[in-house]
mmCIF file of C-alpha atoms and ligand atoms in Angstrom:
data_model
loop_
_atom_site.group_PDB
_atom_site.id
_atom_site.type_symbol
_atom_site.label_atom_id
_atom_site.label_comp_id
_atom_site.label_asym_id
_atom_site.label_seq_id
_atom_site.Cartn_x
_atom_site.Cartn_y
_atom_site.Cartn_z
ATOM 1 C CA UNK A 1 -34.796 9.065 -4.421
ATOM 2 C CA UNK A 2 -31.186 8.236 -5.228
ATOM 3 C CA UNK A 3 -29.001 7.030 -2.337
ATOM 4 C CA UNK A 4 -26.770 9.732 -0.872
ATOM 5 C CA UNK A 5 -23.017 9.256 -1.175
ATOM 6 C CA UNK A 6 -20.219 11.350 0.260
ATOM 7 C CA UNK A 7 -16.947 11.040 -1.668
ATOM 8 C CA UNK A 8 -13.853 12.218 0.194
ATOM 9 C CA UNK A 9 -11.905 13.225 -2.949
ATOM 10 C CA UNK A 10 -12.491 13.703 -6.661
ATOM 11 C CA UNK A 11 -11.869 10.253 -8.184
ATOM 12 C CA UNK A 12 -10.670 9.490 -11.709
ATOM 13 C CA UNK A 13 -13.370 10.185 -14.275
ATOM 14 C CA UNK A 14 -14.376 6.593 -15.103
ATOM 15 C CA UNK A 15 -15.601 5.958 -11.552
ATOM 16 C CA UNK A 16 -16.775 9.473 -10.785
ATOM 17 C CA UNK A 17 -19.065 9.521 -13.811
ATOM 18 C CA UNK A 18 -20.933 6.393 -12.694
ATOM 19 C CA UNK A 19 -21.203 7.633 -9.118
ATOM 20 C CA UNK A 20 -22.567 11.012 -10.201
ATOM 21 C CA UNK A 21 -25.083 9.424 -12.567
ATOM 22 C CA UNK A 22 -26.403 6.757 -10.237
ATOM 23 C CA UNK A 23 -26.243 8.505 -6.862
ATOM 24 C CA UNK A 24 -26.913 11.784 -5.139
ATOM 25 C CA UNK A 25 -23.193 12.423 -4.666
ATOM 26 C CA UNK A 26 -21.281 15.144 -2.890
ATOM 27 C CA UNK A 27 -17.518 15.337 -3.347
ATOM 28 C CA UNK A 28 -14.928 16.979 -1.072
ATOM 29 C CA UNK A 29 -13.464 19.513 -3.506
ATOM 30 C CA UNK A 30 -9.915 19.914 -2.196
ATOM 31 C CA UNK A 31 -6.712 18.082 -3.114
ATOM 32 C CA UNK A 32 -5.965 17.296 0.535
ATOM 33 C CA UNK A 33 -8.176 15.135 2.749
ATOM 34 C CA UNK A 34 -11.268 16.441 4.529
ATOM 35 C CA UNK A 35 -10.730 16.908 8.277
ATOM 36 C CA UNK A 36 -12.244 14.126 10.387
ATOM 37 C CA UNK A 37 -14.904 16.568 11.634
ATOM 38 C CA UNK A 38 -16.041 17.182 8.044
ATOM 39 C CA UNK A 39 -16.353 13.458 7.402
ATOM 40 C CA UNK A 40 -18.407 13.139 10.566
ATOM 41 C CA UNK A 41 -20.685 16.006 9.541
ATOM 42 C CA UNK A 42 -21.113 14.727 5.992
ATOM 43 C CA UNK A 43 -21.695 11.157 7.164
ATOM 44 C CA UNK A 44 -24.747 12.219 9.191
ATOM 45 C CA UNK A 45 -27.289 11.657 6.454
ATOM 46 C CA UNK A 46 -25.566 9.571 3.800
ATOM 47 C CA UNK A 47 -26.166 5.978 2.736
ATOM 48 C CA UNK A 48 -22.591 5.481 1.577
ATOM 49 C CA UNK A 49 -19.090 6.845 1.985
ATOM 50 C CA UNK A 50 -16.358 6.629 -0.640
ATOM 51 C CA UNK A 51 -13.041 6.771 1.156
ATOM 52 C CA UNK A 52 -9.301 6.816 0.576
ATOM 53 C CA UNK A 53 -6.660 5.182 2.759
ATOM 54 C CA UNK A 54 -5.916 8.494 4.458
ATOM 55 C CA UNK A 55 -9.461 8.844 5.852
ATOM 56 C CA UNK A 56 -9.828 7.450 9.363
ATOM 57 C CA UNK A 57 -13.212 5.750 9.560
ATOM 58 C CA UNK A 58 -14.054 4.476 13.025
ATOM 59 C CA UNK A 59 -16.790 4.285 15.689
ATOM 60 C CA UNK A 60 -16.841 8.069 15.966
ATOM 61 C CA UNK A 61 -17.898 8.306 12.314
ATOM 62 C CA UNK A 62 -20.360 5.397 12.618
ATOM 63 C CA UNK A 63 -21.966 6.975 15.718
ATOM 64 C CA UNK A 64 -22.748 10.071 13.663
ATOM 65 C CA UNK A 65 -24.048 8.119 10.676
ATOM 66 C CA UNK A 66 -27.236 6.180 11.432
ATOM 67 C CA UNK A 67 -28.103 5.627 7.764
ATOM 68 C CA UNK A 68 -24.602 4.618 6.610
ATOM 69 C CA UNK A 69 -24.752 1.232 4.905
ATOM 70 C CA UNK A 70 -21.540 0.876 2.915
ATOM 71 C CA UNK A 71 -18.007 2.238 2.793
ATOM 72 C CA UNK A 72 -16.433 1.836 -0.628
ATOM 73 C CA UNK A 73 -12.696 2.327 -0.286
ATOM 74 C CA UNK A 74 -10.491 3.160 -3.263
ATOM 75 C CA UNK A 75 -7.477 1.048 -2.222
ATOM 76 C CA UNK A 76 -6.666 -2.563 -1.671
ATOM 77 C CA UNK A 77 -5.578 -1.882 1.934
ATOM 78 C CA UNK A 78 -8.225 -0.839 4.435
ATOM 79 C CA UNK A 79 -6.376 -0.499 7.754
ATOM 80 C CA UNK A 80 -7.828 3.027 8.053
ATOM 81 C CA UNK A 81 -11.295 1.534 8.567
ATOM 82 C CA UNK A 82 -12.472 -0.177 11.749
ATOM 83 C CA UNK A 83 -13.864 -3.153 9.861
ATOM 84 C CA UNK A 84 -14.818 -5.129 12.953
ATOM 85 C CA UNK A 85 -16.957 -2.269 14.222
ATOM 86 C CA UNK A 86 -18.445 -1.740 10.762
ATOM 87 C CA UNK A 87 -19.411 -5.408 10.571
ATOM 88 C CA UNK A 88 -21.048 -5.278 14.004
ATOM 89 C CA UNK A 89 -23.155 -2.355 12.816
ATOM 90 C CA UNK A 90 -24.102 -3.976 9.513
ATOM 91 C CA UNK A 91 -21.973 -1.617 7.407
ATOM 92 C CA UNK A 92 -20.462 -3.147 4.267
ATOM 93 C CA UNK A 93 -16.805 -2.410 3.505
ATOM 94 C CA UNK A 94 -15.393 -2.885 0.010
ATOM 95 C CA UNK A 95 -11.917 -2.399 -1.500
ATOM 96 C CA UNK A 96 -10.273 -2.521 -4.948
ATOM 97 C CA UNK A 97 -8.047 -5.602 -5.081
ATOM 98 C CA UNK A 98 -6.408 -7.290 -8.070
ATOM 99 C CA UNK A 99 -6.323 -4.393 -10.506
ATOM 100 C CA UNK A 100 -3.344 -2.751 -8.802
ATOM 101 C CA UNK A 101 -1.297 -5.925 -8.342
ATOM 102 C CA UNK A 102 0.972 -5.652 -11.383
ATOM 103 C CA UNK A 103 1.250 -1.870 -11.116
ATOM 104 C CA UNK A 104 2.410 -2.140 -7.512
ATOM 105 C CA UNK A 105 4.798 -4.983 -8.351
ATOM 106 C CA UNK A 106 6.254 -2.838 -11.169
ATOM 107 C CA UNK A 107 6.862 -0.009 -8.736
ATOM 108 C CA UNK A 108 8.406 -2.362 -6.181
ATOM 109 C CA UNK A 109 10.763 -3.403 -8.924
ATOM 110 C CA UNK A 110 11.522 0.199 -9.832
ATOM 111 C CA UNK A 111 12.392 0.977 -6.198
ATOM 112 C CA UNK A 112 14.522 -2.121 -5.858
ATOM 113 C CA UNK A 113 16.513 -1.303 -8.988
ATOM 114 C CA UNK A 114 16.750 2.352 -7.986
ATOM 115 C CA UNK A 115 18.190 1.692 -4.541
ATOM 116 C CA UNK A 116 20.493 -1.151 -5.604
ATOM 117 C CA UNK A 117 21.915 0.717 -8.604
ATOM 118 C CA UNK A 118 21.806 4.148 -6.964
ATOM 119 C CA UNK A 119 19.677 5.664 -9.716
ATOM 120 C CA UNK A 120 18.392 8.620 -7.678
ATOM 121 C CA UNK A 121 21.823 9.353 -6.231
ATOM 122 C CA UNK A 122 23.323 9.211 -9.731
ATOM 123 C CA UNK A 123 20.721 11.648 -11.014
ATOM 124 C CA UNK A 124 21.562 14.086 -8.202
ATOM 125 C CA UNK A 125 25.285 13.559 -8.814
ATOM 126 C CA UNK A 126 24.977 14.707 -12.405
ATOM 127 C CA UNK A 127 22.574 17.590 -11.765
ATOM 128 C CA UNK A 128 24.580 18.915 -8.813
ATOM 129 C CA UNK A 129 27.733 19.143 -10.947
ATOM 130 C CA UNK A 130 29.584 16.382 -9.088
ATOM 131 C CA UNK A 131 30.334 14.496 -12.289
ATOM 132 C CA UNK A 132 33.853 15.763 -12.887
ATOM 133 C CA UNK A 133 35.521 12.579 -14.174
ATOM 134 C CA UNK A 134 34.029 10.937 -17.269
ATOM 135 C CA UNK A 135 34.307 7.332 -16.074
ATOM 136 C CA UNK A 136 35.891 5.757 -13.049
ATOM 137 C CA UNK A 137 36.042 2.074 -12.039
ATOM 138 C CA UNK A 138 34.613 2.826 -8.606
ATOM 139 C CA UNK A 139 32.113 5.575 -9.380
ATOM 140 C CA UNK A 140 28.687 5.021 -7.761
ATOM 141 C CA UNK A 141 28.968 1.274 -7.355
ATOM 142 C CA UNK A 142 25.812 -0.591 -6.454
ATOM 143 C CA UNK A 143 24.703 -4.208 -6.111
ATOM 144 C CA UNK A 144 23.383 -6.644 -8.694
ATOM 145 C CA UNK A 145 19.712 -7.460 -8.582
ATOM 146 C CA UNK A 146 20.078 -10.182 -11.201
ATOM 147 C CA UNK A 147 20.879 -13.500 -9.534
ATOM 148 C CA UNK A 148 20.552 -12.161 -5.950
ATOM 149 C CA UNK A 149 18.318 -13.598 -3.220
ATOM 150 C CA UNK A 150 14.951 -11.940 -2.779
ATOM 151 C CA UNK A 151 12.960 -12.364 0.436
ATOM 152 C CA UNK A 152 9.250 -11.677 0.033
ATOM 153 C CA UNK A 153 7.376 -10.961 3.247
ATOM 154 C CA UNK A 154 3.734 -11.652 2.425
ATOM 155 C CA UNK A 155 2.894 -14.039 -0.384
ATOM 156 C CA UNK A 156 -0.451 -12.622 -1.496
ATOM 157 C CA UNK A 157 -1.289 -11.201 -4.899
ATOM 158 C CA UNK A 158 1.375 -8.473 -4.935
ATOM 159 C CA UNK A 159 4.088 -10.633 -3.343
ATOM 160 C CA UNK A 160 3.409 -13.266 -6.000
ATOM 161 C CA UNK A 161 3.601 -10.712 -8.819
ATOM 162 C CA UNK A 162 6.961 -9.517 -7.448
ATOM 163 C CA UNK A 163 8.179 -13.133 -7.322
ATOM 164 C CA UNK A 164 7.277 -13.610 -11.002
ATOM 165 C CA UNK A 165 9.458 -10.656 -11.900
ATOM 166 C CA UNK A 166 12.245 -12.050 -9.714
ATOM 167 C CA UNK A 167 12.155 -15.328 -11.612
ATOM 168 C CA UNK A 168 12.991 -13.476 -14.834
ATOM 169 C CA UNK A 169 15.953 -11.936 -13.026
ATOM 170 C CA UNK A 170 17.185 -15.411 -12.103
ATOM 171 C CA UNK A 171 16.818 -14.626 -8.414
ATOM 172 C CA UNK A 172 16.659 -17.129 -5.616
ATOM 173 C CA UNK A 173 13.270 -16.447 -4.005
ATOM 174 C CA UNK A 174 12.473 -16.955 -0.331
ATOM 175 C CA UNK A 175 9.112 -16.074 1.118
ATOM 176 C CA UNK A 176 7.422 -15.862 4.469
ATOM 177 C CA UNK A 177 3.717 -15.726 5.260
ATOM 178 C CA UNK A 178 1.396 -17.139 7.893
ATOM 179 C CA UNK A 179 0.610 -20.037 5.552
ATOM 180 C CA UNK A 180 2.588 -21.430 2.590
ATOM 181 C CA UNK A 181 1.513 -20.576 -0.944
ATOM 182 C CA UNK A 182 1.985 -23.743 -3.069
ATOM 183 C CA UNK A 183 0.958 -21.937 -6.276
ATOM 184 C CA UNK A 184 3.718 -19.361 -5.765
ATOM 185 C CA UNK A 185 6.234 -22.154 -5.165
ATOM 186 C CA UNK A 186 5.137 -24.007 -8.283
ATOM 187 C CA UNK A 187 5.226 -20.928 -10.470
ATOM 188 C CA UNK A 188 8.458 -19.331 -9.302
ATOM 189 C CA UNK A 189 10.397 -21.937 -7.332
ATOM 190 C CA UNK A 190 10.095 -19.746 -4.226
ATOM 191 C CA UNK A 191 10.981 -21.427 -0.932
ATOM 192 C CA UNK A 192 8.854 -21.031 2.202
ATOM 193 C CA UNK A 193 10.994 -20.046 5.221
ATOM 194 C CA UNK A 194 10.442 -18.463 8.631
ATOM 195 C CA UNK A 195 10.864 -14.712 8.906
ATOM 196 C CA UNK A 196 14.223 -14.886 10.673
ATOM 197 C CA UNK A 197 15.718 -17.139 7.982
ATOM 198 C CA UNK A 198 14.378 -14.822 5.292
ATOM 199 C CA UNK A 199 15.946 -11.793 6.970
ATOM 200 C CA UNK A 200 19.284 -13.558 7.438
ATOM 201 C CA UNK A 201 19.599 -14.876 3.895
ATOM 202 C CA UNK A 202 18.066 -12.240 1.617
ATOM 203 C CA UNK A 203 19.891 -9.597 -0.403
ATOM 204 C CA UNK A 204 16.590 -7.790 -0.989
ATOM 205 C CA UNK A 205 13.701 -7.889 1.466
ATOM 206 C CA UNK A 206 10.365 -6.727 0.094
ATOM 207 C CA UNK A 207 7.307 -6.183 2.274
ATOM 208 C CA UNK A 208 3.859 -7.198 0.991
ATOM 209 C CA UNK A 209 1.746 -7.917 4.068
ATOM 210 C CA UNK A 210 -1.287 -5.855 5.078
ATOM 211 C CA UNK A 211 -1.040 -3.665 8.174
ATOM 212 C CA UNK A 212 -2.747 -5.407 11.100
ATOM 213 C CA UNK A 213 -2.159 -5.607 14.856
ATOM 214 C CA UNK A 214 0.091 -8.588 14.113
ATOM 215 C CA UNK A 215 2.202 -6.902 11.414
ATOM 216 C CA UNK A 216 2.661 -3.552 13.188
ATOM 217 C CA UNK A 217 6.474 -3.137 13.535
ATOM 218 C CA UNK A 218 6.983 -6.642 12.205
ATOM 219 C CA UNK A 219 10.368 -5.357 11.070
ATOM 220 C CA UNK A 220 11.748 -3.902 14.286
ATOM 221 C CA UNK A 221 15.156 -3.341 15.893
ATOM 222 C CA UNK A 222 15.503 -6.979 16.854
ATOM 223 C CA UNK A 223 14.648 -8.241 13.371
ATOM 224 C CA UNK A 224 16.944 -5.711 11.745
ATOM 225 C CA UNK A 225 19.846 -7.224 13.687
ATOM 226 C CA UNK A 226 19.448 -10.332 11.544
ATOM 227 C CA UNK A 227 19.854 -8.772 8.100
ATOM 228 C CA UNK A 228 22.990 -8.827 5.969
ATOM 229 C CA UNK A 229 25.048 -5.640 5.903
ATOM 230 C CA UNK A 230 24.735 -5.708 2.129
ATOM 231 C CA UNK A 231 20.939 -6.147 2.085
ATOM 232 C CA UNK A 232 18.251 -3.682 1.017
ATOM 233 C CA UNK A 233 14.741 -3.257 2.398
ATOM 234 C CA UNK A 234 11.852 -2.282 0.113
ATOM 235 C CA UNK A 235 8.469 -1.301 1.519
ATOM 236 C CA UNK A 236 5.506 -0.683 -0.764
ATOM 237 C CA UNK A 237 2.932 -2.044 1.721
ATOM 238 C CA UNK A 238 2.276 0.142 4.771
ATOM 239 C CA UNK A 239 4.720 2.312 6.728
ATOM 240 C CA UNK A 240 3.974 1.096 10.254
ATOM 241 C CA UNK A 241 5.002 -2.476 9.355
ATOM 242 C CA UNK A 242 8.578 -1.200 9.672
ATOM 243 C CA UNK A 243 9.836 0.568 12.807
ATOM 244 C CA UNK A 244 11.286 3.638 11.071
ATOM 245 C CA UNK A 245 13.479 4.616 14.008
ATOM 246 C CA UNK A 246 15.050 1.161 14.091
ATOM 247 C CA UNK A 247 15.459 1.261 10.320
ATOM 248 C CA UNK A 248 17.245 4.598 10.551
ATOM 249 C CA UNK A 249 19.614 3.257 13.218
ATOM 250 C CA UNK A 250 20.395 0.168 11.139
ATOM 251 C CA UNK A 251 21.108 2.265 8.036
ATOM 252 C CA UNK A 252 23.153 4.837 9.885
ATOM 253 C CA UNK A 253 25.268 2.204 11.570
ATOM 254 C CA UNK A 254 25.864 0.436 8.238
ATOM 255 C CA UNK A 255 23.984 -2.701 9.273
ATOM 256 C CA UNK A 256 21.864 -2.492 6.115
ATOM 257 C CA UNK A 257 22.969 -1.250 2.687
ATOM 258 C CA UNK A 258 19.880 0.759 1.822
ATOM 259 C CA UNK A 259 16.131 1.101 1.829
ATOM 260 C CA UNK A 260 13.469 2.087 -0.678
ATOM 261 C CA UNK A 261 10.253 3.325 0.841
ATOM 262 C CA UNK A 262 6.970 4.218 -0.783
ATOM 263 C CA UNK A 263 5.172 4.255 2.576
ATOM 264 C CA UNK A 264 5.858 5.818 5.971
ATOM 265 C CA UNK A 265 4.685 5.615 9.565
ATOM 266 C CA UNK A 266 3.214 9.067 9.115
ATOM 267 C CA UNK A 267 2.019 10.280 5.706
ATOM 268 C CA UNK A 268 3.020 12.699 4.423
ATOM 269 C CA UNK A 269 6.293 11.997 6.180
ATOM 270 C CA UNK A 270 7.662 15.117 7.915
ATOM 271 C CA UNK A 271 10.432 16.805 5.979
ATOM 272 C CA UNK A 272 12.712 16.386 9.018
ATOM 273 C CA UNK A 273 12.363 12.591 8.992
ATOM 274 C CA UNK A 274 16.034 11.591 9.460
ATOM 275 C CA UNK A 275 15.649 8.865 6.816
ATOM 276 C CA UNK A 276 15.426 11.626 4.212
ATOM 277 C CA UNK A 277 18.980 12.686 5.048
ATOM 278 C CA UNK A 278 20.450 9.353 4.001
ATOM 279 C CA UNK A 279 21.775 8.937 0.449
ATOM 280 C CA UNK A 280 21.138 5.208 0.507
ATOM 281 C CA UNK A 281 17.392 5.689 1.008
ATOM 282 C CA UNK A 282 15.091 6.111 -1.985
ATOM 283 C CA UNK A 283 11.679 7.537 -1.186
ATOM 284 C CA UNK A 284 8.339 8.052 -2.887
ATOM 285 C CA UNK A 285 5.018 9.520 -1.681
ATOM 286 C CA UNK A 286 2.866 6.338 -1.569
ATOM 287 C CA UNK A 287 2.426 6.021 -5.331
ATOM 288 C CA UNK A 288 2.980 2.308 -6.039
ATOM 289 C CA UNK A 289 -0.450 1.938 -7.659
ATOM 290 C CA UNK A 290 -0.317 5.321 -9.361
ATOM 291 C CA UNK A 291 -0.662 4.585 -13.059
ATOM 292 C CA UNK A 292 -3.407 6.209 -15.145
ATOM 293 C CA UNK A 293 -4.840 2.817 -16.094
ATOM 294 C CA UNK A 294 -4.889 1.379 -12.599
ATOM 295 C CA UNK A 295 -6.232 4.400 -10.754
ATOM 296 C CA UNK A 296 -8.950 4.730 -13.346
ATOM 297 C CA UNK A 297 -9.949 1.079 -12.945
ATOM 298 C CA UNK A 298 -9.808 1.397 -9.133
ATOM 299 C CA UNK A 299 -12.299 4.260 -9.258
ATOM 300 C CA UNK A 300 -14.532 2.219 -11.544
ATOM 301 C CA UNK A 301 -14.414 -0.692 -9.065
ATOM 302 C CA UNK A 302 -15.504 1.667 -6.282
ATOM 303 C CA UNK A 303 -18.527 2.590 -8.380
ATOM 304 C CA UNK A 304 -19.254 -1.060 -9.214
ATOM 305 C CA UNK A 305 -19.213 -1.989 -5.520
ATOM 306 C CA UNK A 306 -21.674 0.795 -4.708
ATOM 307 C CA UNK A 307 -23.963 -0.009 -7.620
ATOM 308 C CA UNK A 308 -24.033 -3.718 -6.731
ATOM 309 C CA UNK A 309 -24.954 -2.990 -3.119
ATOM 310 C CA UNK A 310 -27.732 -0.547 -3.955
ATOM 311 C CA UNK A 311 -29.083 -2.885 -6.647
ATOM 312 C CA UNK A 312 -29.552 -5.386 -3.845
ATOM 313 C CA UNK A 313 -26.510 -7.563 -4.631
ATOM 314 C CA UNK A 314 -23.497 -8.468 -2.507
ATOM 315 C CA UNK A 315 -20.703 -6.187 -3.790
ATOM 316 C CA UNK A 316 -17.925 -7.995 -5.688
ATOM 317 C CA UNK A 317 -15.132 -6.777 -3.402
ATOM 318 C CA UNK A 318 -16.626 -7.168 0.042
ATOM 319 C CA UNK A 319 -13.946 -7.377 2.754
ATOM 320 C CA UNK A 320 -16.327 -8.199 5.627
ATOM 321 C CA UNK A 321 -18.515 -11.071 4.345
ATOM 322 C CA UNK A 322 -19.919 -11.662 7.852
ATOM 323 C CA UNK A 323 -21.824 -8.385 7.492
ATOM 324 C CA UNK A 324 -24.305 -10.177 5.259
ATOM 325 C CA UNK A 325 -25.651 -11.918 8.388
ATOM 326 C CA UNK A 326 -26.330 -8.517 9.962
ATOM 327 C CA UNK A 327 -27.882 -6.717 6.972
ATOM 328 C CA UNK A 328 -28.791 -7.683 3.406
ATOM 329 C CA UNK A 329 -27.797 -5.359 0.533
ATOM 330 C CA UNK A 330 -30.598 -2.861 -0.048
ATOM 331 C CA UNK A 331 -32.284 -2.308 -3.388
ATOM 332 C CA UNK A 332 -32.515 1.462 -3.735
ATOM 333 C CA UNK A 333 -31.625 1.960 -7.423
HETATM 334 C C1 LIG B 401 -2.540 1.492 -1.607
HETATM 335 O O1 LIG B 401 -1.689 1.557 -0.776
HETATM 336 C C2 LIG B 401 -3.632 0.584 -1.533
HETATM 337 O O2 LIG B 401 -3.846 -0.039 -0.479
HETATM 338 O O3 LIG B 401 -4.356 0.453 -2.530
#
């Protein structure tokens, strides 16, 4: 009998095809996420769950799922999953790292350029009929990205890919992380500094840390007091790393020039989020990895992780390696 898998959304074809062929798979058919209660119900007799970052997977789900052995997440981040609890219960957790690095760095760059050069505002300006004078020396002035100082918070794969782009723009690169990254320094000339120095000296601050207890509201009211009035904040990591209320205050009071946000404390962000009222804020609906190529490969990686586990191998993208001590992968296919 094929292992049972519940998939919380239709994935791109490349991954879905493998999952449907190799497993007894059921897929949540709607565009929006299944309610938690549905996940709990469906988890009752499955061997595996395929999840997205918007599915909260915690002890309540595990309690209902005695035969659950692996959660294959289609994302690099997995803060929606209680990994510690999963490990304790011998449940494998996998993610899809690497493949989305350059795609996410590209989008970070797009947001940075958009907010600094007021691309979205300019688009609205033209469409709304505000363009009455052909050319004016002070129309829609922005800030140069080329040659500016970029502060990268989190020097992992994506932070490093952003730094490589910055090098081509002749930027001075500062970075902060819990440990230095000598490879990043060698490749891009980036300088390791503490977070406060980074915030004080950067013209662009880009967030690339995972969301953890330690990084929750890492950028808060106190930290935002340190930034230059002419600086921009870009967040393509996770919303709760930035205290949105404090960010709004800083922007409104002119203590920060602008922000570009792909992620929010609550997603979807409510339409009355005051940040959406500000012209110097560029927003996107959590799409930094959303290219056809990358999403397709992410789905395929999900399938590869499942196949490896049920062929009795340790999955290639295991995020909780300690789980191996609790349970060995099971050969069911
Ligand atoms: C997207 O945010 C991801 O974690 O892959």
